Short mmCIF file of C-alpha atoms in Angstrom, two decimals:
data_model
loop_
_atom_site.label_atom_id
_atom_site.label_comp_id
_atom_site.label_asym_id
_atom_site.label_seq_id
_atom_site.Cartn_x
_atom_site.Cartn_y
_atom_site.Cartn_z
CA MET A 1138 17.86 -87.15 102.94
CA SER A 1139 17.96 -83.86 104.83
CA ASP A 1140 18.97 -83.77 108.49
CA GLN A 1141 15.58 -82.32 109.40
CA LEU A 1142 13.67 -85.08 107.62
CA GLN A 1143 15.87 -87.72 109.23
CA GLN A 1144 15.31 -86.25 112.70
CA HIS A 1145 11.55 -85.97 112.22
CA LEU A 1146 11.30 -89.57 111.02
CA LYS A 1147 13.33 -90.72 114.02
CA THR A 1148 10.92 -88.89 116.33
CA LEU A 1149 7.90 -90.37 114.56
CA SER A 1150 9.28 -93.87 115.03
CA GLY A 1151 9.20 -93.39 118.81
CA ASN A 1152 6.63 -94.76 121.18
CA GLY A 1153 3.16 -93.35 120.67
CA SER A 1154 3.93 -91.44 117.48
CA GLY A 1155 2.30 -94.06 115.29
CA ALA A 1156 -1.07 -93.21 116.80
CA LEU A 1157 -0.59 -89.59 115.73
CA LEU A 1158 0.01 -90.63 112.12
CA ARG A 1159 -3.24 -92.59 112.20
CA GLU A 1160 -5.01 -89.36 113.13
CA ILE A 1161 -4.18 -87.36 110.00
CA HIS A 1162 -7.31 -85.38 109.09
CA ARG A 1163 -8.47 -85.24 105.50
CA GLY A 1164 -11.42 -84.01 103.50
CA ILE A 1165 -12.17 -84.26 99.78
CA GLU A 1166 -13.99 -81.79 97.55
CA LYS A 1167 -14.81 -83.04 94.06
CA GLU A 1168 -16.38 -81.03 91.24
CA SER A 1169 -18.52 -82.57 88.48
CA LEU A 1170 -20.51 -80.97 85.70
CA ARG A 1171 -24.10 -82.05 85.26
CA ILE A 1172 -24.60 -82.82 81.59
CA SER A 1173 -27.43 -83.85 79.29
CA PRO A 1174 -27.47 -87.39 77.85
CA GLU A 1175 -25.97 -85.88 74.68
CA GLY A 1176 -23.01 -84.44 76.59
CA ARG A 1177 -23.98 -80.77 76.77
CA ILE A 1178 -23.86 -78.66 79.93
CA ALA A 1179 -27.18 -79.04 81.75
CA GLN A 1180 -29.41 -75.96 81.53
CA THR A 1181 -31.68 -77.07 84.35
CA PRO A 1182 -31.50 -75.45 87.82
CA HIS A 1183 -29.70 -77.15 90.68
CA PRO A 1184 -32.10 -80.02 91.55
CA ALA A 1185 -34.32 -79.07 94.48
CA ALA A 1186 -34.23 -82.72 95.55
CA LEU A 1187 -30.54 -82.23 96.43
CA GLY A 1188 -31.34 -79.51 98.95
CA SER A 1189 -29.95 -76.00 99.26
CA ALA A 1190 -26.69 -75.32 97.46
CA LEU A 1191 -26.16 -72.49 99.97
CA THR A 1192 -26.33 -74.52 103.17
CA HIS A 1193 -26.00 -78.23 102.35
CA SER A 1194 -22.84 -79.59 103.97
CA SER A 1195 -21.97 -82.18 101.31
CA ILE A 1196 -23.63 -81.14 98.02
CA THR A 1197 -23.28 -77.62 96.67
CA THR A 1198 -22.40 -75.87 93.42
CA ASP A 1199 -19.26 -74.08 92.35
CA TYR A 1200 -19.33 -71.52 89.53
CA SER A 1201 -22.31 -72.78 87.58
CA GLU A 1202 -25.73 -74.16 88.42
CA ALA A 1203 -24.50 -77.22 86.53
CA LEU A 1204 -21.15 -77.54 88.35
CA LEU A 1205 -21.82 -79.72 91.37
CA GLU A 1206 -19.33 -79.91 94.24
CA PHE A 1207 -19.29 -82.88 96.59
CA ILE A 1208 -17.71 -82.43 100.02
CA THR A 1209 -16.75 -85.13 102.51
CA PRO A 1210 -16.59 -84.27 106.22
CA VAL A 1211 -13.21 -84.14 107.95
CA ASP A 1212 -12.24 -87.71 108.77
CA THR A 1213 -9.24 -89.77 109.86
CA ASP A 1214 -10.48 -92.86 108.00
CA LEU A 1215 -9.14 -92.74 104.45
CA GLU A 1216 -11.35 -95.52 103.15
CA GLY A 1217 -14.30 -94.00 104.97
CA SER A 1218 -13.83 -90.69 103.16
CA LEU A 1219 -13.84 -92.46 99.80
CA ARG A 1220 -16.97 -94.44 100.72
CA THR A 1221 -18.69 -91.20 101.72
CA LEU A 1222 -17.75 -89.62 98.39
CA ALA A 1223 -19.13 -92.64 96.55
CA ASP A 1224 -22.36 -92.46 98.58
CA ILE A 1225 -22.79 -88.80 97.61
CA HIS A 1226 -22.50 -89.81 93.95
CA ARG A 1227 -25.10 -92.55 94.43
CA HIS A 1228 -27.51 -90.17 96.11
CA VAL A 1229 -27.08 -87.52 93.42
CA TYR A 1230 -27.68 -90.09 90.68
CA SER A 1231 -30.91 -91.09 92.38
CA GLN A 1232 -32.16 -87.52 91.77
CA LEU A 1233 -30.78 -86.68 88.31
CA ASN A 1234 -33.36 -88.31 86.03
CA ASP A 1235 -31.61 -88.68 82.66
CA GLU A 1236 -28.72 -86.28 83.37
CA ILE A 1237 -25.28 -87.65 84.17
CA LEU A 1238 -22.01 -86.37 85.65
CA TRP A 1239 -19.06 -85.48 83.44
CA SER A 1240 -16.12 -87.70 84.36
CA ALA A 1241 -13.14 -85.48 83.49
CA SER A 1242 -11.57 -82.15 84.39
CA MET A 1243 -11.73 -80.36 81.04
CA PRO A 1244 -15.39 -79.78 80.17
CA CYS A 1245 -17.71 -81.28 77.60
CA VAL A 1246 -18.96 -79.37 74.56
CA VAL A 1247 -19.13 -75.67 75.48
CA ALA A 1248 -21.45 -73.59 73.32
CA GLY A 1249 -20.18 -70.20 74.48
CA ASP A 1250 -20.65 -68.31 77.72
CA ASP A 1251 -24.43 -68.22 77.36
CA SER A 1252 -24.50 -72.02 77.68
CA ILE A 1253 -23.04 -71.81 81.21
CA PRO A 1254 -25.69 -70.78 83.76
CA VAL A 1255 -24.26 -68.96 86.78
CA ALA A 1256 -24.99 -70.53 90.17
CA GLN A 1257 -27.91 -69.14 92.20
CA TYR A 1258 -28.24 -69.47 95.98
CA GLY A 1259 -31.49 -67.78 96.92
CA SER A 1260 -32.55 -64.26 97.91
CA SER A 1261 -30.35 -63.57 100.96
CA ASN A 1262 -27.45 -61.13 101.01
CA VAL A 1263 -24.87 -63.89 101.31
CA ALA A 1264 -26.50 -65.72 98.39
CA HIS A 1265 -26.50 -62.57 96.26
CA MET A 1266 -22.83 -61.99 97.09
CA LYS A 1267 -21.90 -65.51 95.96
CA THR A 1268 -23.71 -65.05 92.65
CA VAL A 1269 -22.32 -61.56 91.96
CA TYR A 1270 -18.82 -62.88 92.66
CA ARG A 1271 -19.37 -65.53 89.99
CA TYR A 1272 -20.65 -62.94 87.50
CA GLY A 1273 -17.43 -61.06 88.13
CA LEU A 1274 -15.32 -64.13 87.42
CA GLY A 1275 -17.19 -64.64 84.16
CA HIS A 1276 -16.59 -61.05 83.04
CA ARG A 1277 -12.92 -61.18 84.00
CA TYR A 1278 -11.86 -64.59 82.73
CA GLY A 1279 -14.74 -65.95 80.68
CA ARG A 1280 -17.27 -68.48 81.90
CA ALA A 1281 -15.66 -71.43 80.11
CA MET A 1282 -12.67 -71.37 82.44
CA GLN A 1283 -15.01 -71.60 85.40
CA VAL A 1284 -16.50 -74.98 84.42
CA ILE A 1285 -13.20 -76.81 84.56
CA SER A 1286 -13.48 -79.45 87.29
CA GLY A 1287 -10.91 -80.50 89.86
CA ILE A 1288 -10.40 -82.25 93.15
CA HIS A 1289 -9.39 -80.34 96.28
CA TYR A 1290 -7.70 -82.31 99.04
CA ASN A 1291 -7.74 -80.92 102.57
CA PHE A 1292 -4.98 -82.11 104.90
CA SER A 1293 -4.07 -81.42 108.52
CA MET A 1294 -2.13 -83.00 111.34
CA PRO A 1295 -3.84 -83.73 114.69
CA HIS A 1296 -3.43 -81.19 117.47
CA ALA A 1297 -1.57 -83.72 119.62
CA TYR A 1298 1.08 -83.96 116.90
CA TRP A 1299 1.60 -80.21 116.96
CA GLU A 1300 1.90 -80.16 120.74
CA GLN A 1301 4.57 -82.88 120.59
CA ASP A 1302 6.37 -81.20 117.68
CA TRP A 1303 6.41 -77.86 119.51
CA ARG A 1304 7.78 -79.43 122.70
CA GLU A 1305 10.46 -81.29 120.73
CA ALA A 1306 11.56 -77.91 119.30
CA GLY A 1307 11.82 -76.36 122.78
CA SER A 1308 8.39 -74.68 122.86
CA PRO A 1309 9.46 -71.56 120.94
CA GLY A 1310 6.89 -68.73 120.96
CA GLY A 1311 3.22 -69.60 121.05
CA LEU A 1312 1.80 -72.89 119.83
CA LYS A 1313 -0.55 -71.19 117.37
CA ASP A 1314 2.33 -69.36 115.69
CA TRP A 1315 4.40 -72.55 115.64
CA ILE A 1316 1.65 -74.45 113.83
CA THR A 1317 1.21 -71.65 111.32
CA GLY A 1318 4.94 -71.49 110.63
CA ARG A 1319 5.16 -75.23 110.07
CA TYR A 1320 2.21 -75.20 107.67
CA LEU A 1321 3.86 -72.34 105.78
CA ALA A 1322 7.00 -74.49 105.52
CA LEU A 1323 4.86 -77.29 104.07
CA ILE A 1324 3.39 -74.87 101.53
CA ARG A 1325 6.82 -73.60 100.44
CA ASN A 1326 7.98 -77.15 99.83
CA PHE A 1327 4.72 -77.96 98.08
CA HIS A 1328 5.40 -75.18 95.58
CA ARG A 1329 8.91 -76.58 95.06
CA TYR A 1330 7.71 -80.09 94.33
CA SER A 1331 4.09 -79.88 93.17
CA TRP A 1332 5.22 -80.44 89.58
CA LEU A 1333 5.61 -84.09 90.66
CA LEU A 1334 1.87 -84.35 91.42
CA ILE A 1335 1.09 -82.81 88.02
CA TYR A 1336 3.24 -85.40 86.28
CA LEU A 1337 1.90 -88.35 88.25
CA PHE A 1338 -1.82 -87.51 88.31
CA GLY A 1339 -2.43 -85.05 85.49
CA ALA A 1340 -5.26 -86.39 83.32
CA SER A 1341 -5.99 -83.47 80.99
CA PRO A 1342 -3.54 -83.59 78.04
CA ALA A 1343 -6.35 -82.84 75.59
CA LEU A 1344 -9.62 -80.93 75.38
CA CYS A 1345 -12.66 -80.40 73.22
CA ALA A 1346 -11.97 -77.69 70.63
CA SER A 1347 -15.25 -75.99 71.60
CA PHE A 1348 -13.56 -74.87 74.83
CA LEU A 1349 -11.33 -72.54 72.79
CA ARG A 1350 -13.79 -71.65 70.04
CA ASP A 1351 -12.95 -67.93 70.25
CA ARG A 1352 -9.19 -68.28 70.74
CA ASP A 1353 -6.64 -68.92 67.99
CA THR A 1354 -3.40 -68.34 69.92
CA HIS A 1355 -3.62 -71.34 72.23
CA GLY A 1356 -0.56 -73.13 70.85
CA LEU A 1357 -2.20 -76.57 70.87
CA GLU A 1358 -2.11 -79.13 68.08
CA LYS A 1359 -4.98 -80.87 66.30
CA PHE A 1360 -5.35 -84.45 67.50
CA ASP A 1361 -7.60 -85.41 64.59
CA PRO A 1362 -7.82 -84.05 61.02
CA GLU A 1363 -11.08 -82.23 61.78
CA GLY A 1364 -9.58 -80.52 64.84
CA LYS A 1365 -12.36 -81.70 67.17
CA THR A 1366 -9.73 -82.34 69.83
CA LEU A 1367 -6.77 -80.13 70.69
CA TYR A 1368 -3.78 -81.43 72.65
CA LEU A 1369 -0.05 -81.38 73.23
CA PRO A 1370 1.86 -84.65 72.68
CA TYR A 1371 3.62 -84.64 76.06
CA ALA A 1372 1.11 -82.61 78.10
CA THR A 1373 -0.05 -83.82 81.51
CA ALA A 1374 -2.60 -81.34 82.93
CA LEU A 1375 -3.65 -78.53 80.60
CA ARG A 1376 -6.19 -77.64 83.28
CA MET A 1377 -3.32 -76.25 85.36
CA GLY A 1378 -1.75 -74.18 82.57
CA ASP A 1379 -2.46 -70.92 80.80
CA LEU A 1380 -5.52 -72.43 79.10
CA GLY A 1381 -7.11 -73.49 82.36
CA TYR A 1382 -7.55 -72.13 85.85
CA ASN A 1383 -4.99 -69.38 85.54
CA SER A 1384 -4.92 -65.60 85.50
CA ALA A 1385 -2.33 -63.49 83.71
CA ALA A 1386 -3.40 -60.43 85.71
CA GLN A 1387 -2.60 -62.18 88.98
CA ARG A 1388 1.03 -62.68 88.03
CA ASP A 1389 1.63 -59.15 89.33
CA LEU A 1390 0.50 -60.33 92.76
CA GLN A 1391 3.65 -61.30 94.66
CA VAL A 1392 2.26 -63.75 97.20
CA CYS A 1393 4.91 -64.94 99.65
CA TYR A 1394 4.62 -67.84 102.10
CA ASN A 1395 7.56 -66.95 104.33
CA SER A 1396 5.23 -65.56 106.99
CA LEU A 1397 1.51 -65.19 107.57
CA ASP A 1398 1.95 -61.40 107.49
CA ASN A 1399 3.43 -61.64 103.98
CA TYR A 1400 0.59 -63.82 102.74
CA VAL A 1401 -2.25 -61.85 104.33
CA GLY A 1402 -0.73 -58.53 103.27
CA ALA A 1403 -0.37 -59.55 99.62
CA LEU A 1404 -3.95 -60.79 99.32
CA ARG A 1405 -5.34 -57.83 101.26
CA LYS A 1406 -3.59 -55.52 98.78
CA GLY A 1407 -5.09 -57.45 95.87
CA ILE A 1408 -8.58 -57.06 97.37
CA MET A 1409 -8.29 -53.39 98.35
CA GLN A 1410 -6.56 -51.78 95.34
CA PRO A 1411 -8.69 -51.00 92.25
CA ARG A 1412 -7.51 -52.15 88.80
CA SER A 1413 -8.24 -50.07 85.73
CA GLU A 1414 -8.84 -53.12 83.52
CA TYR A 1415 -11.89 -54.03 85.63
CA SER A 1416 -13.31 -50.52 86.07
CA HIS A 1417 -15.72 -50.90 83.13
CA ILE A 1418 -17.57 -53.78 84.82
CA PRO A 1419 -20.45 -52.45 86.98
CA SER A 1420 -19.88 -52.99 90.70
CA GLY A 1421 -22.95 -51.43 92.26
CA GLN A 1422 -23.52 -48.30 90.19
CA ASP A 1423 -27.28 -47.69 90.12
CA GLY A 1424 -27.71 -51.04 91.83
CA ASP A 1425 -26.06 -52.97 88.98
CA TYR A 1426 -23.70 -55.57 90.35
CA GLN A 1427 -21.75 -57.48 87.71
CA GLN A 1428 -18.80 -57.91 90.08
CA LEU A 1429 -18.22 -57.26 93.78
CA ASN A 1430 -15.52 -54.65 93.23
CA ASP A 1431 -13.02 -53.53 90.60
CA SER A 1432 -9.91 -54.71 92.47
CA LEU A 1433 -7.49 -57.37 91.26
CA LEU A 1434 -9.28 -59.80 93.59
CA GLN A 1435 -12.95 -59.54 94.50
CA ILE A 1436 -12.32 -61.85 97.47
CA GLU A 1437 -9.54 -64.23 98.54
CA ASN A 1438 -10.99 -67.17 96.63
CA GLU A 1439 -10.23 -65.44 93.34
CA PHE A 1440 -6.51 -65.95 93.94
CA TYR A 1441 -5.64 -69.05 91.95
CA SER A 1442 -3.04 -71.24 93.60
CA THR A 1443 -2.13 -74.91 93.67
CA ILE A 1444 -2.43 -74.88 97.48
CA ARG A 1445 -4.08 -72.60 100.04
CA PRO A 1446 -3.60 -72.09 103.79
CA LYS A 1447 -7.03 -72.36 105.42
CA ARG A 1448 -8.96 -72.00 108.66
CA VAL A 1449 -12.67 -72.60 109.15
CA ALA A 1450 -14.25 -69.14 109.25
CA TYR A 1451 -17.13 -67.94 111.39
CA SER A 1452 -20.36 -66.97 109.67
CA GLY A 1453 -19.74 -63.76 107.72
CA GLU A 1454 -16.01 -63.75 108.51
CA THR A 1455 -13.51 -63.31 105.67
CA PRO A 1456 -10.94 -66.09 105.13
CA LEU A 1457 -8.08 -63.65 105.82
CA SER A 1458 -9.72 -62.55 109.07
CA ALA A 1459 -10.02 -66.20 110.11
CA LEU A 1460 -6.33 -66.81 109.40
CA ARG A 1461 -5.33 -63.72 111.32
CA ARG A 1462 -7.54 -64.71 114.25
CA GLY A 1463 -6.52 -68.33 114.65
CA GLY A 1464 -3.61 -69.10 112.34
CA ILE A 1465 -3.47 -71.85 109.74
CA GLU A 1466 -5.63 -74.87 110.56
CA TYR A 1467 -5.17 -76.98 107.42
CA VAL A 1468 -4.01 -76.81 103.82
CA GLU A 1469 -6.12 -77.25 100.70
CA VAL A 1470 -4.39 -78.88 97.71
CA ARG A 1471 -6.00 -77.67 94.48
CA CYS A 1472 -3.97 -79.16 91.62
CA ILE A 1473 -5.51 -82.63 91.31
CA ASP A 1474 -7.28 -83.55 88.07
CA VAL A 1475 -10.45 -85.61 88.09
CA SER A 1476 -9.50 -89.05 86.77
CA PRO A 1477 -11.94 -90.27 84.12
CA PHE A 1478 -10.78 -93.81 84.89
CA ASN A 1479 -12.27 -93.95 88.38
CA PRO A 1480 -15.98 -93.65 89.28
CA ILE A 1481 -15.33 -90.97 91.94
CA GLY A 1482 -12.29 -89.38 90.27
CA LEU A 1483 -9.53 -90.73 92.55
CA ASP A 1484 -8.73 -93.82 94.61
CA ALA A 1485 -7.11 -94.93 97.88
CA GLU A 1486 -3.68 -95.40 96.31
CA GLN A 1487 -3.64 -91.77 95.20
CA VAL A 1488 -4.83 -90.53 98.58
CA ARG A 1489 -2.12 -92.52 100.37
CA PHE A 1490 0.48 -90.98 98.11
CA LEU A 1491 -0.92 -87.49 98.73
CA ASP A 1492 -0.62 -88.08 102.49
CA SER A 1493 2.97 -89.30 102.07
CA PHE A 1494 3.85 -86.38 99.80
CA LEU A 1495 2.34 -83.73 102.09
CA LEU A 1496 3.97 -85.24 105.16
CA PHE A 1497 7.29 -85.21 103.30
CA CYS A 1498 6.76 -81.50 102.51
CA LEU A 1499 6.03 -80.86 106.19
CA LEU A 1500 8.99 -82.78 107.61
CA SER A 1501 11.70 -81.70 105.14
CA ASP A 1502 13.91 -78.62 105.29
CA SER A 1503 12.02 -75.63 103.89
CA PRO A 1504 14.16 -72.50 103.51
CA ALA A 1505 12.54 -69.15 102.89
CA CYS A 1506 11.57 -68.51 99.29
CA ASP A 1507 12.49 -65.45 97.20
CA GLU A 1508 11.17 -64.01 93.95
CA ALA A 1509 13.78 -65.79 91.81
CA GLU A 1510 12.83 -69.18 93.24
CA ARG A 1511 9.13 -68.46 92.75
CA ASP A 1512 9.88 -67.73 89.08
CA HIS A 1513 11.67 -71.09 88.79
CA GLN A 1514 8.74 -72.85 90.44
CA GLN A 1515 6.24 -71.32 88.04
CA ALA A 1516 8.47 -72.21 85.08
CA ASN A 1517 8.74 -75.83 86.29
CA LEU A 1518 4.98 -76.05 86.64
CA ARG A 1519 4.42 -74.74 83.10
CA LEU A 1520 6.99 -77.16 81.69
CA VAL A 1521 5.42 -80.20 83.35
CA VAL A 1522 1.88 -79.10 82.44
CA ASN A 1523 2.75 -78.77 78.76
CA ARG A 1524 5.70 -81.15 78.26
CA GLY A 1525 5.89 -83.32 81.37
CA ARG A 1526 6.31 -86.65 79.55
CA GLU A 1527 8.85 -85.33 77.06
CA PRO A 1528 12.01 -87.50 77.13
CA GLY A 1529 14.94 -85.75 78.80
CA LEU A 1530 12.89 -82.79 80.09
CA GLN A 1531 14.98 -80.58 82.41
CA LEU A 1532 13.66 -78.62 85.38
CA SER A 1533 15.22 -75.92 87.57
CA SER A 1534 16.18 -76.95 91.10
CA ARG A 1535 18.09 -75.15 93.84
CA GLN A 1536 21.13 -77.14 92.70
CA GLY A 1537 20.71 -76.19 89.03
CA GLU A 1538 19.13 -77.91 86.03
CA ARG A 1539 17.94 -81.47 86.70
CA LYS A 1540 16.36 -84.11 84.54
CA LEU A 1541 12.74 -84.56 85.61
CA THR A 1542 13.01 -88.33 85.91
CA ASP A 1543 16.17 -88.14 88.05
CA TRP A 1544 14.71 -85.51 90.37
CA ALA A 1545 11.40 -87.36 90.61
CA SER A 1546 13.16 -90.60 91.56
CA ASP A 1547 15.21 -88.82 94.24
CA LEU A 1548 12.06 -87.29 95.70
CA LEU A 1549 10.22 -90.60 95.63
CA GLN A 1550 13.07 -92.27 97.53
CA GLN A 1551 12.62 -89.75 100.33
CA ILE A 1552 8.81 -89.90 100.18
CA ASP A 1553 9.13 -93.68 100.47
CA LEU A 1554 10.77 -93.24 103.88
CA VAL A 1555 7.80 -91.16 105.01
CA ALA A 1556 5.44 -93.76 103.55
CA GLY A 1557 7.29 -96.37 105.60
CA ALA A 1558 6.50 -94.46 108.79
CA LEU A 1559 2.84 -94.30 107.76
CA ASP A 1560 2.85 -98.04 107.04
CA ASP A 1561 4.36 -98.74 110.45
CA ALA A 1562 1.60 -96.69 112.04
CA HIS A 1563 -1.13 -98.49 110.08
CA HIS A 1564 0.47 -101.96 110.24
CA SER A 1565 0.37 -102.26 106.46
CA ASP A 1566 2.47 -101.85 103.33
CA ALA A 1567 -0.13 -99.87 101.35
CA TYR A 1568 1.64 -96.51 101.62
CA ARG A 1569 4.94 -97.79 100.27
CA GLN A 1570 3.04 -99.62 97.53
CA SER A 1571 1.49 -96.29 96.53
CA VAL A 1572 4.98 -94.78 96.20
CA ALA A 1573 6.17 -97.77 94.16
CA ALA A 1574 3.24 -97.25 91.80
CA GLN A 1575 4.35 -93.65 91.24
CA GLN A 1576 7.95 -94.70 90.62
CA ALA A 1577 6.65 -97.00 87.89
CA LYS A 1578 5.12 -93.94 86.19
CA VAL A 1579 8.48 -92.18 86.31
CA ASP A 1580 10.19 -95.23 84.83
CA ASP A 1581 7.51 -95.56 82.13
CA PRO A 1582 5.58 -92.36 81.25
CA GLU A 1583 3.01 -94.48 79.38
CA LEU A 1584 1.63 -95.50 82.79
CA THR A 1585 0.60 -91.91 83.62
CA PRO A 1586 -3.10 -90.97 83.36
CA SER A 1587 -2.29 -88.31 80.75
CA ALA A 1588 -0.62 -90.89 78.50
CA ARG A 1589 -3.53 -93.26 78.99
CA VAL A 1590 -6.03 -90.59 77.86
CA LEU A 1591 -4.16 -90.07 74.58
CA ARG A 1592 -3.54 -93.80 74.07
CA GLU A 1593 -7.21 -94.68 74.52
CA MET A 1594 -8.25 -91.88 72.18
CA ARG A 1595 -5.99 -93.38 69.51
CA GLU A 1596 -6.85 -97.03 70.16
CA ARG A 1597 -10.60 -96.40 70.29
CA ASP A 1598 -10.49 -93.77 67.52
CA LEU A 1599 -12.40 -91.29 69.68
CA PRO A 1600 -12.01 -87.54 70.12
CA TYR A 1601 -11.58 -86.29 73.68
CA PHE A 1602 -15.27 -85.46 74.05
CA ARG A 1603 -16.41 -88.95 73.00
CA LEU A 1604 -13.90 -90.72 75.25
CA ALA A 1605 -14.86 -88.69 78.32
CA LEU A 1606 -18.56 -89.10 77.51
CA ALA A 1607 -18.12 -92.88 77.29
CA TYR A 1608 -16.55 -92.96 80.75
CA SER A 1609 -19.25 -90.64 82.08
CA GLN A 1610 -21.93 -93.02 80.82
CA GLN A 1611 -20.04 -96.01 82.26
CA TRP A 1612 -19.86 -94.49 85.75
CA ALA A 1613 -23.49 -93.32 85.58
CA GLN A 1614 -24.54 -96.92 84.98
CA TYR A 1615 -22.18 -98.09 87.76
CA PHE A 1616 -23.81 -95.85 90.37
CA ARG A 1617 -27.37 -96.41 89.19
CA GLU A 1618 -26.92 -100.17 89.41
CA GLU A 1619 -25.69 -99.89 93.02
CA PRO A 1620 -28.21 -97.64 94.81
CA LEU A 1621 -27.73 -96.37 98.34
CA ALA A 1622 -28.75 -98.37 101.36
CA ALA A 1623 -32.06 -97.22 102.82
CA ASP A 1624 -30.53 -95.72 105.96
CA ALA A 1625 -27.98 -93.71 103.97
CA GLN A 1626 -30.71 -92.46 101.63
CA ALA A 1627 -32.76 -91.39 104.66
CA ARG A 1628 -29.79 -89.39 106.00
CA PHE A 1629 -29.44 -87.52 102.73
CA GLU A 1630 -33.16 -86.78 102.67
CA GLN A 1631 -32.97 -85.43 106.20
CA GLU A 1632 -29.99 -83.25 105.32
CA ARG A 1633 -31.88 -81.95 102.28
CA GLU A 1634 -34.76 -80.79 104.45
CA GLU A 1635 -32.43 -79.30 107.07
CA SER A 1636 -30.49 -77.40 104.40
CA LEU A 1637 -33.66 -75.95 102.88
CA ALA A 1638 -34.85 -74.87 106.33
CA ALA A 1639 -31.47 -73.28 107.05
CA GLN A 1640 -31.65 -71.30 103.81
CA ARG A 1641 -35.13 -70.05 104.70
CA ASP A 1642 -33.88 -68.94 108.12
CA ILE A 1643 -30.99 -66.98 106.56
CA GLU A 1644 -33.35 -65.26 104.15
CA ALA A 1645 -35.86 -64.44 106.90
CA ASN A 1646 -33.20 -62.92 109.15
CA ASP A 1647 -31.67 -60.51 106.65
CA ASP A 1648 -32.23 -57.03 108.08
CA ILE A 1649 -29.86 -54.80 106.05
CA SER A 1650 -29.51 -53.93 102.38
CA PHE A 1651 -27.04 -55.68 100.09
CA GLU A 1652 -24.95 -52.51 99.93
CA GLN A 1653 -24.70 -52.41 103.73
CA TYR A 1654 -23.88 -56.12 103.80
CA LEU A 1655 -20.94 -55.61 101.42
CA GLN A 1656 -19.72 -52.58 103.38
CA ARG A 1657 -19.61 -54.61 106.60
CA PHE A 1658 -17.91 -57.52 104.83
CA TYR A 1659 -15.16 -55.43 103.24
CA ALA A 1660 -14.63 -53.39 106.41
CA GLN A 1661 -13.04 -56.52 107.88
CA TYR A 1662 -10.06 -56.15 105.53
CA GLN A 1663 -9.15 -52.84 107.19
CA ALA A 1664 -8.40 -54.75 110.38
CA VAL A 1665 -6.40 -57.73 109.09
#
């Protein structure tokens, strides 16, 4: 255990610190494809009964009209967040007629790009910008990649914790800069150790062959003689590899988390500098917008990363401008697969481990990172994505090559100490139990979700598509048999009406052209 981790844990065991650990803030964003009863991507528009995808606070869409995104409000009650997520599912199912939600990260049958309708948000400038951005993603990376689903986990410490932490360190500089620096330290450690999350929670070792219908250099193996399913024997989360939410072009973007200036500067450069490979895609010529610009990144969100530093932005404000204005407010973890084995895609045990893991990343030593270490981190991630359960797999650490299972066990021993502090704060043993459950997966890879997917496919003699469809149908029945309470349903109906009214107000108040709107938006990057 590092000296820094030991000192932080000692401080957290002091009087009053337990209350701070009970005030960890979290929010969950979960994506789910709407599908037909036959398991095809829904071609229907976003249901009007769900409200406005532009302004609804808990139900929106991601890339496609069919790709729903459910958002829980920031909360300190872990179980409450999961109940809210379940309630959103119940409400959505009450409005879907015969459609259901796909229960896995890798998509159902994909019949080419034309089968994936791009999300629409209305007639306002901000709505048009969101849709054009998505057209750009489709042209750059293909639409199939954009209907992969995931879970994003938002995490932050309470302000009182930061005030105490800053005072304990001697109040160096300003509090805002201190908080930002500590979150950057968390992010650096996250990149060092996020392969562990991929191993423990990856649930996408296989995919429907239709996803790669136009690609023959994918390197996957046929799971069945007909080749309906493609897989790798020891894969954990193909979603996080070169076949999934990844971008070869972005590998030239050297994003560094040693300082906020480094991070903002790298993304600003990606947004401001044109790229020849995108110049053929219309970006406003004669009013034709098939992308927002021809730069490496249209906006910050196009930068694919397993974790992002975030701050809530003002209306119309760019994410980089928000970070520059107020510093980092929270982090968004983006590498979690949707579990087909759970009705909402994750459970309390997993959330408790995520809290323990992120707190470990925050409290541990976090030296500055250089290009060589970033290369090692990316190599580790690829290895665990494609071969994570392979016996004897070696990864690169700062101390040299290490066996994955040995390194994972060492990390879990330290995370267990953090979990102990969380248990003390909550007067429970649930956090340490969550760590013990992960150690069991290290001891026996067959307990991992990725192994379970492949095992059930073999035991039930089902291709990936049929297995995921069976779970999707099971969870659809689960939610439809347990409808929402009347008061909860009334709240969703009220929010639907409020969101539709808010969209109408935005549309009515537009007073400039789309070209002017984009000019004002991108002018902000000159100042960051």
